[in-house]
């Protein structure tokens, strides 16, 4: 029972957060473009987490999803430069570096697994 709760709790919390944002609304000082870009980024990350947890994706699918998330973080970076949003720029740079490093580690691990076989 505890394993069931631990596995699904992260998805329930995210859905509650989404409904909370819809209920309270988006503040007026937030650019609508940021809302769409962040929804795209977190939606892709959410999709990546669901696929990782419930399905067993191939290495190509795993790498492709990481590349798409990296591209969406670059879109956030370009948007934040255009709208001069410092917090979004810092966030997008950190996410770009972190996801790129995780992609590097995944590719490196795939190469070492293929060499051992």
Steps between C-alpha positions, in 0.01 A plus 500: 500500500782741585676416172178582312479838676865584432469411132190707424528788747724712278242493221212584731688795651575639154136470395390678819751777425364539146140523624611752762656720234183479292283584802703797625593619154820640363618837633470799269871578500590161345537501125264246334788373288678384815195305607493311170873441493509372857196281436683351204817442701334349806256303285790338316678431826179350640464282189862391535443403865184304419669312217800422722284374789226306326651391171842369418614733220781413268825691513406692185168613649672598823763705316240657269286617793804649671594687182146636471513619862838665431349679199208619712743635761675688219162646400453616859847656490432688177161617627648619829772692316238665280278599795799579726394264775799424720345219703385313190840544339677355803248216527527412131880504507508271803246263344686503168827406668342236726302326226792519259721338761242228560487440124880475494494247784226294329695487174820414684325220691352361176845495340658317795214248503547432129877459544450249780264289287 
